[in-house]
Amino acid sequence: MSEERVRIRLLFADSGSFHHEVLEVPASSLHGYDRLIDGLQEDQELLKGVYLDLGRLCAAWLVEEED
């Protein structure tokens, strides 16, 4: 059985403009963190497989599943 995954929308700032990206990550990589953005910045296993420009990352939130 595969591990549960969640979708996260990331907001980046770049020279006065903003853009977003959607990322799918293992749900377990976010457990144990009070804030979603902390998990993205600190989980070493997650960071091994994804490049995140942490200097430009402004916000992160879970994407609700659509019906």
Coordinates of N, CA and C in Angstrom, one line a residue:
M1 N 0.8 -1.2 0.0 CA 0.0 0.0 0.0 C 0.9 1.2 0.0
S2 N 0.5 2.2 -0.8 CA 1.4 3.4 -0.9 C 1.0 4.4 0.2
E3 N 2.0 5.2 0.5 CA 1.8 6.2 1.6 C 0.9 7.3 1.2
E4 N 0.1 7.8 2.1 CA -0.8 8.9 1.8 C 0.0 10.1 1.5
R5 N -0.5 10.8 0.5 CA 0.1 12.1 0.0 C -0.9 13.2 0.1
V6 N -0.3 14.4 0.3 CA -1.2 15.6 0.4 C -0.6 16.6 -0.6
R7 N -1.5 17.5 -1.0 CA -1.2 18.6 -2.0 C -1.0 19.8 -1.2
I8 N 0.0 20.6 -1.5 CA 0.3 21.8 -0.8 C 0.5 22.9 -1.8
R9 N -0.1 24.1 -1.6 CA 0.1 25.2 -2.5 C 1.1 26.1 -1.8
L10 N 2.2 26.5 -2.6 CA 3.2 27.3 -2.1 C 3.2 28.7 -2.7
L11 N 3.4 29.7 -2.0 CA 3.4 31.1 -2.5 C 4.9 31.6 -2.4
F12 N 5.4 32.0 -3.6 CA 6.7 32.6 -3.6 C 6.7 34.0 -4.0
A13 N 7.6 34.8 -3.5 CA 7.8 36.2 -3.9 C 9.1 36.3 -4.7
D14 N 9.1 37.1 -5.8 CA 10.2 37.2 -6.6 C 10.3 38.6 -7.2
S15 N 11.1 39.5 -6.6 CA 11.3 40.8 -7.1 C 10.0 41.6 -7.2
G16 N 9.2 41.5 -6.2 CA 7.9 42.3 -6.2 C 6.7 41.6 -6.8
S17 N 6.9 40.4 -7.5 CA 5.8 39.7 -8.0 C 5.7 38.4 -7.2
F18 N 4.5 37.8 -7.3 CA 4.2 36.6 -6.6 C 3.7 35.5 -7.5
H19 N 4.1 34.3 -7.3 CA 3.6 33.1 -8.0 C 3.4 31.9 -7.1
H20 N 2.6 31.0 -7.5 CA 2.3 29.8 -6.7 C 2.7 28.6 -7.4
E21 N 2.9 27.5 -6.7 CA 3.1 26.2 -7.2 C 2.4 25.2 -6.3
V22 N 2.0 24.1 -6.9 CA 1.3 23.1 -6.1 C 2.3 21.9 -6.1
L23 N 2.5 21.4 -4.9 CA 3.5 20.3 -4.6 C 2.7 19.2 -3.9
E24 N 3.0 17.9 -4.3 CA 2.5 16.8 -3.6 C 3.6 16.1 -2.8
V25 N 3.3 15.9 -1.5 CA 4.3 15.4 -0.6 C 3.7 14.3 0.3
P26 N 4.5 13.4 0.8 CA 4.0 12.4 1.8 C 3.4 13.1 3.0
A27 N 2.3 12.7 3.4 CA 1.6 13.3 4.6 C 2.5 13.2 5.8
S28 N 3.3 12.1 5.9 CA 4.1 11.8 7.1 C 5.2 12.9 7.3
S29 N 5.6 13.5 6.2 CA 6.7 14.5 6.3 C 6.2 15.8 7.0
L30 N 5.0 15.9 7.2 CA 4.5 17.2 7.8 C 4.0 16.9 9.3
H31 N 4.0 15.7 9.7 CA 3.7 15.4 11.1 C 4.8 15.9 12.1
G32 N 4.3 16.4 13.2 CA 5.3 16.8 14.2 C 5.7 18.3 14.1
Y33 N 5.1 19.0 13.2 CA 5.4 20.4 13.1 C 4.1 21.2 13.4
D34 N 4.3 22.3 14.1 CA 3.1 23.1 14.4 C 2.6 23.9 13.2
R35 N 3.5 24.3 12.3 CA 3.1 25.0 11.1 C 3.6 24.3 9.9
L36 N 2.8 24.3 8.9 CA 3.1 23.6 7.6 C 4.4 24.1 7.0
I37 N 4.6 25.3 7.0 CA 5.9 25.9 6.5 C 7.1 25.4 7.2
D38 N 7.0 25.2 8.5 CA 8.1 24.6 9.3 C 8.5 23.2 8.8
G39 N 7.5 22.4 8.5 CA 7.8 21.1 8.0 C 8.5 21.1 6.6
L40 N 8.0 22.0 5.8 CA 8.7 22.2 4.5 C 10.1 22.6 4.6
Q41 N 10.4 23.5 5.6 CA 11.7 24.0 5.7 C 12.7 23.1 6.4
E42 N 12.2 22.2 7.3 CA 13.0 21.4 8.2 C 13.1 19.9 7.9
D43 N 12.2 19.3 7.2 CA 12.1 17.9 7.0 C 13.2 17.5 5.9
Q44 N 14.3 16.9 6.4 CA 15.4 16.6 5.5 C 15.0 15.6 4.4
E45 N 14.2 14.6 4.7 CA 13.8 13.6 3.7 C 13.0 14.3 2.5
L46 N 12.2 15.2 2.9 CA 11.4 16.0 1.9 C 12.3 16.8 1.1
L47 N 13.2 17.5 1.7 CA 14.1 18.4 1.0 C 15.1 17.7 0.1
K48 N 15.3 16.4 0.3 CA 16.2 15.6 -0.6 C 15.6 15.4 -2.0
G49 N 14.3 15.3 -2.0 CA 13.6 15.0 -3.2 C 13.0 16.2 -3.9
V50 N 13.0 17.4 -3.3 CA 12.4 18.6 -3.9 C 13.3 19.8 -3.6
Y51 N 13.4 20.6 -4.6 CA 14.1 21.9 -4.4 C 13.1 22.9 -4.1
L52 N 13.3 23.6 -2.9 CA 12.4 24.7 -2.5 C 13.3 25.9 -2.3
D53 N 13.0 27.0 -3.0 CA 13.7 28.2 -2.8 C 13.2 28.9 -1.5
L54 N 13.8 28.5 -0.4 CA 13.3 28.9 1.0 C 13.4 30.4 1.2
G55 N 14.3 31.0 0.5 CA 14.4 32.5 0.6 C 13.3 33.2 0.0
R56 N 12.6 32.6 -0.9 CA 11.4 33.3 -1.6 C 10.1 32.7 -1.1
L57 N 10.1 31.7 -0.3 CA 8.9 31.0 0.1 C 8.2 31.9 1.1
C58 N 7.0 32.3 0.9 CA 6.2 33.3 1.7 C 5.2 32.5 2.6
A59 N 4.5 31.6 1.9 CA 3.4 30.9 2.6 C 3.1 29.5 2.0
A60 N 2.5 28.7 2.8 CA 2.1 27.4 2.3 C 0.8 27.0 3.0
W61 N 0.0 26.3 2.3 CA -1.3 25.8 2.8 C -1.7 24.5 2.1
L62 N -2.5 23.7 2.8 CA -3.0 22.5 2.2 C -4.0 22.8 1.2
V63 N -4.0 22.0 0.1 CA -5.0 22.2 -0.9 C -6.2 21.2 -0.6
E64 N -7.4 21.7 -0.4 CA -8.5 20.9 -0.1 C -8.9 20.0 -1.3
E65 N -9.2 18.8 -1.0 CA -9.6 17.9 -2.1 C -10.9 18.4 -2.7
E66 N -11.0 18.3 -4.0 CA -12.1 18.8 -4.8 C -13.1 17.6 -5.0
D67 N -14.4 17.8 -4.9 CA -15.4 16.7 -5.1 C -15.5 16.4 -6.5

